[in-house]
XYZ file of C-alpha atoms in Angstrom:
465
model
C 10.778 -39.210 -11.324
C 8.991 -40.244 -8.114
C 6.680 -43.250 -7.809
C 3.439 -43.128 -5.821
C 3.165 -45.457 -2.804
C 0.879 -47.710 -4.843
C 3.334 -47.871 -7.770
C 6.222 -48.432 -5.375
C 4.401 -51.306 -3.637
C 3.543 -52.830 -7.041
C 7.178 -52.595 -8.153
C 8.347 -54.224 -4.920
C 5.804 -57.038 -5.308
C 7.062 -57.756 -8.839
C 10.697 -57.741 -7.761
C 9.867 -60.003 -4.829
C 7.925 -62.423 -7.059
C 10.639 -62.630 -9.718
C 13.257 -63.128 -7.031
C 11.183 -66.011 -5.664
C 11.065 -67.642 -9.099
C 14.855 -67.465 -9.390
C 15.580 -68.885 -5.916
C 12.697 -71.397 -5.738
C 11.885 -70.035 -2.259
C 8.151 -69.819 -1.569
C 7.239 -66.328 -0.297
C 3.825 -65.122 0.847
C 1.775 -62.565 -1.112
C -1.746 -61.446 -0.351
C -4.371 -62.185 -3.019
C -4.503 -58.612 -4.315
C -0.736 -58.624 -4.832
C -1.092 -61.785 -6.884
C -3.889 -60.204 -8.954
C -1.725 -57.168 -9.690
C 1.239 -59.369 -10.630
C -0.871 -61.544 -12.943
C -2.519 -58.558 -14.640
C 0.900 -56.926 -15.088
C 2.182 -60.001 -16.938
C -1.000 -60.235 -19.005
C -0.665 -56.587 -20.064
C 2.980 -57.235 -20.950
C 2.000 -60.312 -22.996
C 3.972 -62.640 -20.695
C 1.313 -65.318 -20.521
C 3.495 -68.078 -19.055
C 4.578 -65.880 -16.147
C 0.938 -64.875 -15.592
C -0.033 -68.550 -15.393
C 2.809 -69.278 -12.942
C 1.691 -66.415 -10.736
C -1.922 -67.633 -10.889
C -0.929 -71.173 -9.913
C 1.045 -69.949 -6.900
C -1.692 -67.503 -5.977
C -4.401 -70.152 -5.968
C -2.177 -72.428 -3.882
C -1.897 -69.687 -1.250
C -5.460 -68.326 -1.619
C -7.698 -71.118 -2.968
C -10.918 -69.278 -2.000
C -10.011 -65.897 -3.522
C -12.799 -64.803 -5.872
C -10.509 -62.237 -7.452
C -7.888 -64.831 -8.364
C -10.494 -67.226 -9.683
C -11.895 -64.466 -11.878
C -8.399 -63.886 -13.221
C -8.260 -67.648 -13.818
C -11.467 -67.307 -15.862
C -9.844 -64.524 -17.893
C -6.893 -66.774 -18.715
C -9.191 -69.669 -19.618
C -11.123 -67.390 -21.990
C -7.823 -66.229 -23.463
C -6.969 -69.902 -24.148
C -10.471 -70.454 -25.672
C -11.379 -72.892 -22.883
C -14.817 -71.345 -22.743
C -16.794 -74.271 -21.290
C -14.384 -74.668 -18.347
C -14.449 -70.896 -17.777
C -18.249 -70.907 -17.810
C -18.467 -73.721 -15.213
C -16.059 -71.853 -12.947
C -18.150 -68.672 -13.299
C -21.304 -70.567 -12.352
C -19.555 -71.734 -9.171
C -18.514 -68.160 -8.399
C -22.031 -66.889 -9.090
C -23.378 -69.246 -6.407
C -20.961 -67.612 -3.934
C -21.112 -63.945 -5.022
C -24.199 -63.273 -7.187
C -23.706 -59.477 -6.941
C -20.099 -59.416 -8.198
C -20.218 -57.404 -11.440
C -17.006 -59.019 -12.698
C -18.812 -62.378 -12.953
C -21.314 -60.876 -15.392
C -18.569 -59.095 -17.327
C -16.695 -62.391 -17.779
C -19.924 -64.193 -18.763
C -20.431 -61.473 -21.375
C -16.840 -61.970 -22.536
C -17.484 -65.684 -23.074
C -20.654 -65.023 -25.104
C -18.819 -62.390 -27.110
C -16.106 -64.920 -27.971
C -18.889 -67.226 -29.181
C -20.279 -64.396 -31.366
C -23.378 -64.318 -29.167
C -23.277 -60.552 -28.806
C -26.952 -60.128 -27.841
C -26.392 -62.368 -24.818
C -23.184 -60.509 -24.006
C -25.158 -57.238 -23.876
C -27.730 -58.867 -21.571
C -25.046 -59.854 -19.053
C -23.359 -56.461 -19.262
C -26.677 -54.778 -18.515
C -26.894 -56.928 -15.369
C -23.335 -55.877 -14.492
C -24.523 -52.234 -14.621
C -26.765 -52.952 -11.607
C -23.801 -53.913 -9.445
C -20.878 -51.873 -10.719
C -19.439 -48.600 -9.500
C -17.577 -48.158 -12.799
C -20.436 -47.403 -15.185
C -18.119 -45.944 -17.837
C -16.158 -49.181 -18.205
C -19.296 -51.311 -18.564
C -20.914 -48.889 -21.020
C -17.711 -49.034 -23.074
C -17.928 -52.844 -23.177
C -21.593 -52.679 -24.217
C -20.716 -50.199 -26.944
C -18.084 -52.573 -28.323
C -20.643 -55.399 -28.449
C -22.978 -53.190 -30.476
C -20.085 -52.425 -32.831
C -19.535 -56.171 -33.277
C -23.240 -56.423 -34.215
C -22.905 -53.473 -36.656
C -25.596 -51.692 -34.656
C -23.986 -48.276 -35.007
C -26.900 -46.284 -33.589
C -26.976 -48.254 -30.322
C -23.180 -48.241 -30.165
C -23.191 -44.450 -30.529
C -25.798 -43.983 -27.788
C -23.910 -46.303 -25.454
C -20.533 -44.628 -25.965
C -22.232 -41.274 -25.302
C -23.458 -42.701 -21.970
C -19.883 -43.776 -21.299
C -18.687 -40.214 -21.953
C -21.380 -38.822 -19.655
C -19.841 -40.928 -16.889
C -16.222 -40.189 -17.799
C -15.471 -37.203 -19.999
C -11.778 -38.170 -19.975
C -12.416 -41.421 -21.852
C -10.802 -40.556 -25.187
C -11.404 -44.036 -26.537
C -15.156 -43.591 -26.051
C -15.009 -40.172 -27.729
C -13.212 -41.620 -30.752
C -15.779 -44.431 -30.910
C -18.701 -41.986 -30.813
C -17.200 -39.999 -33.692
C -16.488 -43.247 -35.581
C -20.202 -44.089 -35.350
C -21.212 -40.635 -36.582
C -18.753 -41.001 -39.477
C -19.949 -44.472 -40.415
C -23.581 -43.289 -40.360
C -22.698 -40.220 -42.500
C -23.984 -37.992 -39.703
C -21.306 -35.312 -39.911
C -23.605 -32.411 -39.069
C -24.933 -34.311 -36.060
C -21.330 -35.024 -35.045
C -20.543 -31.289 -35.168
C -23.518 -30.563 -32.887
C -22.511 -33.311 -30.444
C -18.872 -32.215 -30.322
C -19.811 -28.567 -29.768
C -22.009 -29.617 -26.841
C -19.186 -31.776 -25.482
C -16.724 -28.880 -25.808
C -19.140 -26.644 -23.871
C -18.613 -29.050 -20.952
C -14.914 -29.740 -21.629
C -13.508 -26.651 -23.380
C -9.902 -27.808 -22.948
C -10.359 -31.214 -24.581
C -7.829 -31.161 -27.405
C -9.208 -34.478 -28.699
C -12.723 -33.019 -29.009
C -11.434 -29.928 -30.846
C -9.395 -32.171 -33.170
C -12.426 -34.347 -33.942
C -14.577 -31.249 -34.485
C -12.002 -30.007 -36.993
C -12.120 -33.315 -38.837
C -15.904 -33.116 -39.145
C -15.777 -29.561 -40.506
C -13.050 -30.667 -42.942
C -15.257 -33.520 -44.191
C -18.094 -31.016 -44.669
C -15.661 -28.749 -46.602
C -16.096 -26.063 -43.962
C -12.414 -25.254 -43.997
C -12.430 -21.998 -42.031
C -14.337 -23.656 -39.188
C -11.995 -26.656 -39.402
C -8.942 -24.397 -39.128
C -10.372 -22.710 -36.039
C -10.933 -26.093 -34.370
C -7.431 -27.350 -35.191
C -6.011 -24.062 -33.888
C -7.637 -24.684 -30.512
C -6.435 -28.314 -30.456
C -2.830 -27.260 -31.078
C -3.027 -24.378 -28.585
C -4.207 -26.755 -25.864
C -1.561 -29.352 -26.756
C 1.405 -27.958 -28.675
C 2.733 -31.481 -29.287
C -0.483 -32.836 -30.857
C 1.008 -34.217 -34.066
C -2.297 -35.303 -35.621
C -3.879 -31.890 -35.105
C -0.921 -30.099 -36.717
C -1.120 -32.474 -39.681
C -4.853 -31.865 -40.145
C -4.302 -28.127 -39.710
C -1.680 -28.173 -42.485
C -4.057 -30.029 -44.825
C -6.775 -27.468 -44.065
C -4.426 -24.561 -44.779
C -3.739 -26.157 -48.178
C -7.474 -26.221 -48.887
C -7.584 -22.504 -48.042
C -4.660 -21.887 -50.462
C -2.507 -20.678 -47.561
C 0.491 -22.609 -48.787
C 3.231 -20.819 -46.834
C 1.338 -21.355 -43.585
C 0.748 -25.012 -44.546
C 4.489 -25.509 -45.125
C 5.222 -24.048 -41.677
C 2.654 -26.372 -40.113
C 4.057 -29.454 -41.853
C 7.446 -28.277 -40.571
C 6.147 -28.474 -36.988
C 5.065 -32.099 -37.565
C 8.617 -32.887 -38.698
C 10.006 -31.297 -35.524
C 7.616 -33.314 -33.343
C 8.494 -36.611 -35.037
C 10.620 -37.987 -37.858
C 9.568 -36.580 -41.247
C 6.929 -38.743 -42.910
C 6.704 -39.281 -46.646
C 3.203 -37.790 -46.520
C 4.402 -34.506 -44.993
C 7.388 -34.273 -47.341
C 5.137 -34.845 -50.348
C 2.610 -32.232 -49.233
C 5.374 -29.665 -48.682
C 6.555 -30.340 -52.247
C 3.000 -29.796 -53.539
C 2.759 -26.505 -51.612
C 6.050 -25.240 -53.031
C 4.924 -26.177 -56.538
C 1.719 -24.176 -56.099
C 3.840 -21.264 -54.897
C 5.827 -21.722 -58.147
C 8.999 -22.361 -56.147
C 9.898 -25.231 -58.419
C 13.412 -25.980 -57.161
C 12.156 -26.413 -53.601
C 9.205 -28.461 -54.841
C 11.548 -30.812 -56.660
C 13.830 -31.000 -53.606
C 10.943 -32.229 -51.438
C 9.647 -34.642 -54.079
C 13.116 -36.198 -54.207
C 13.212 -36.370 -50.393
C 9.857 -38.147 -50.498
C 10.973 -40.899 -52.892
C 14.142 -41.302 -50.828
C 12.115 -41.594 -47.609
C 9.617 -44.081 -49.068
C 10.591 -45.609 -52.428
C 7.392 -47.709 -52.413
C 5.035 -44.722 -52.161
C 3.420 -44.466 -55.587
C 2.138 -40.933 -54.911
C 5.745 -39.770 -54.541
C 6.874 -41.192 -57.893
C 3.709 -39.879 -59.551
C 4.317 -36.404 -58.082
C 7.875 -36.189 -59.393
C 6.920 -37.665 -62.794
C 3.948 -35.316 -63.153
C 6.192 -32.421 -62.136
C 8.362 -33.036 -65.194
C 5.341 -33.715 -67.434
C 3.902 -30.315 -66.479
C 7.275 -28.752 -67.322
C 7.113 -30.714 -70.636
C 10.471 -32.238 -69.763
C 9.445 -35.662 -71.052
C 12.932 -37.181 -71.010
C 13.252 -36.673 -67.226
C 9.631 -37.687 -66.739
C 10.353 -40.951 -68.577
C 13.483 -41.518 -66.486
C 11.444 -41.331 -63.266
C 8.588 -43.400 -64.696
C 11.084 -46.136 -65.585
C 12.580 -45.995 -62.083
C 9.119 -46.318 -60.561
C 8.265 -49.309 -62.789
C 11.585 -50.886 -61.808
C 10.416 -50.805 -58.187
C 6.814 -51.893 -58.837
C 6.132 -53.194 -62.327
C 2.483 -53.981 -61.586
C 1.414 -50.450 -60.739
C -1.232 -49.236 -63.204
C -0.543 -45.580 -62.379
C 3.111 -45.908 -63.354
C 2.277 -47.665 -66.623
C -0.342 -45.033 -67.514
C 2.232 -42.269 -67.154
C 4.817 -44.323 -69.041
C 2.306 -44.521 -71.894
C 1.423 -40.808 -71.820
C 5.076 -39.749 -71.822
C 6.013 -42.085 -74.692
C 2.998 -40.847 -76.647
C 4.340 -37.295 -76.309
C 7.770 -38.538 -77.426
C 6.174 -40.309 -80.439
C 7.381 -43.675 -79.116
C 4.146 -45.354 -80.172
C 5.159 -48.959 -79.526
C 6.248 -48.098 -75.975
C 3.043 -46.057 -75.496
C 0.975 -49.052 -76.615
C 2.799 -51.268 -74.118
C 2.129 -48.735 -71.359
C -1.617 -48.545 -72.022
C -1.828 -52.338 -72.336
C -0.030 -52.864 -69.025
C -2.134 -50.189 -67.303
C -5.325 -52.017 -68.322
C -3.810 -55.392 -67.433
C -3.131 -54.158 -63.891
C -6.577 -52.689 -63.347
C -6.849 -49.278 -65.028
C -10.260 -49.440 -66.686
C -10.749 -45.705 -67.138
C -12.397 -44.822 -70.441
C -9.567 -42.557 -71.587
C -7.027 -45.353 -71.059
C -8.963 -47.667 -73.386
C -9.392 -44.945 -75.985
C -5.753 -43.806 -75.968
C -4.677 -47.445 -76.239
C -6.929 -47.988 -79.252
C -5.795 -44.750 -80.914
C -2.182 -45.861 -80.448
C -2.929 -49.289 -81.947
C -4.603 -47.608 -84.892
C -1.579 -45.346 -85.405
C 0.574 -48.498 -85.458
C -1.717 -50.007 -88.092
C -2.973 -52.679 -85.694
C -6.631 -52.630 -86.733
C -7.641 -56.087 -85.526
C -6.119 -55.722 -82.017
C -7.769 -52.266 -81.843
C -11.183 -53.851 -82.522
C -10.591 -56.563 -79.902
C -9.565 -53.906 -77.379
C -12.704 -51.832 -78.045
C -14.931 -54.888 -77.702
C -13.224 -55.596 -74.378
C -13.879 -51.994 -73.355
C -17.618 -52.389 -74.083
C -17.777 -54.796 -71.116
C -17.053 -51.773 -68.906
C -18.743 -49.105 -71.066
C -21.597 -50.782 -72.971
C -23.263 -47.480 -73.940
C -20.314 -45.231 -74.831
C -20.528 -43.298 -78.106
C -16.742 -42.777 -78.389
C -16.268 -46.546 -78.487
C -19.075 -47.018 -81.006
C -17.738 -44.409 -83.467
C -14.255 -45.938 -83.306
C -15.624 -49.451 -83.846
C -17.618 -48.184 -86.817
C -14.507 -46.630 -88.377
C -12.388 -49.741 -87.832
C -15.027 -52.098 -89.244
C -15.581 -49.909 -92.334
C -11.785 -49.784 -92.798
C -11.755 -53.621 -92.761
C -14.680 -53.671 -95.272
C -16.987 -55.215 -92.675
C -19.766 -52.814 -93.647
C -22.605 -54.544 -91.825
C -20.774 -54.304 -88.492
C -19.650 -50.785 -89.317
C -23.245 -49.740 -90.007
C -24.410 -51.313 -86.743
C -21.875 -49.449 -84.616
C -22.281 -46.149 -86.473
C -26.039 -46.362 -85.840
C -25.312 -47.043 -82.169
C -23.005 -44.033 -81.993
C -25.615 -41.769 -83.580
C -28.258 -43.071 -81.165
C -26.050 -42.537 -78.102
C -24.610 -39.150 -79.024
C -25.815 -37.615 -82.274
C -23.966 -34.342 -81.621
C -20.475 -35.902 -81.652
C -20.805 -37.856 -84.903
C -17.892 -35.820 -86.301
C -15.602 -38.016 -84.162
C -15.740 -40.403 -87.115
C -14.395 -37.670 -89.399
C -11.670 -36.807 -86.868
C -10.324 -40.344 -86.512
C -11.243 -41.828 -89.915
C -11.315 -38.997 -92.502
C -11.255 -41.386 -95.487
C -14.087 -43.498 -94.102
C -16.070 -40.322 -93.389
C -16.034 -39.467 -97.098
C -17.173 -42.930 -98.210
C -20.524 -43.308 -99.878
C -21.895 -45.809 -97.373
C -21.131 -43.560 -94.401
C -22.515 -40.465 -96.124
C -25.758 -42.333 -96.922
C -26.129 -43.413 -93.260
C -25.515 -39.841 -92.107
C -28.116 -38.496 -94.577
C -30.600 -41.150 -93.506
C -30.131 -40.121 -89.873
C -30.510 -36.454 -90.638
C -26.953 -35.377 -89.932
C -26.331 -33.961 -93.409
């Protein structure tokens, strides 16, 4: 690998500077060399070395505007904003047309969360700069800080008009379109951009993502195809292409595409899991299971992996193995509501009602407030003869579902069972009001109560008999 003359000179300057530090000999560097050395250390995160280089540079070149601007940058980094501002005012008196002065003033105001003022100074910098793209990019970021997505989008587009190679600006434009839910507008913009830059793999990739969001999967696949043809090592594009092929039910092709991502980089748990899902849809169950097991081995903390392998056995009605994997998952993360829900479902199928009740209870405790979870929990409590806890659970569920007929019919049945007829009547009336058609739920869950005189009279009164 050969270095350009500029890179070679930069490398020599660094070696010379570091040699000077070791020997304590003072060597001469011109001001631009010092700037390059300081910026190199800043980029590398070696702040102390950057400060040493700045100190030596200012000793040799006390009037260098460039070095003093770098000094301002370091002061801003250290949050010494007032000192930095005074130094900039001195520099402004000397060089009022230096765009870097306005950029650093904007940086100071940005650090103070004064983003409007930062934009004002950056707009002044535009009058004096030759690098419009860089300044537009900075203005766009200020608008993002202000959550002004429309202005940010327009500014990043101006940046791209100046420099079509600025991938960061392209990503930011698409981010704004996404945030504003302007996916169709994003498609139009990206197609126009591609007309100018047909070999931009990033633009094709982003176009594919927009089509995917719009569920235009054939168009998305075409875009990802172009992205991967332009850059056959574009990992993200291959991954999105594989996901799109899944949506088009082209599972064999999706598996091949996920395989390419694993050749380009180490296999990810996501890719392994998706391959397992594809094999399962192809009814190649042994291979599906093989990849599910690889997924949990690759990332034991990935809940989707444990859920996939547990659900695999549930679908096969192999509840013993499903329970084994659910228990393993809970052993790794015993506060995961998804694991506890499956633990409950499996034990319900195995007629382990106490364990099922524990599973539903834990699922709710850790944040599963789905209606079916509440109802299955209550039905399990009822089967265990736990009427009072079942009532308390249903009343808790009404906080999330205040107008749910399935809750009301169950409450009615439980209250009538406990001879609390007034409360039973109230909730039965609520159930009939909310969903008259499904009043037979009471007969399904409480056949003895259904036959009682009080219930039959309420049903007759409400016109259900």
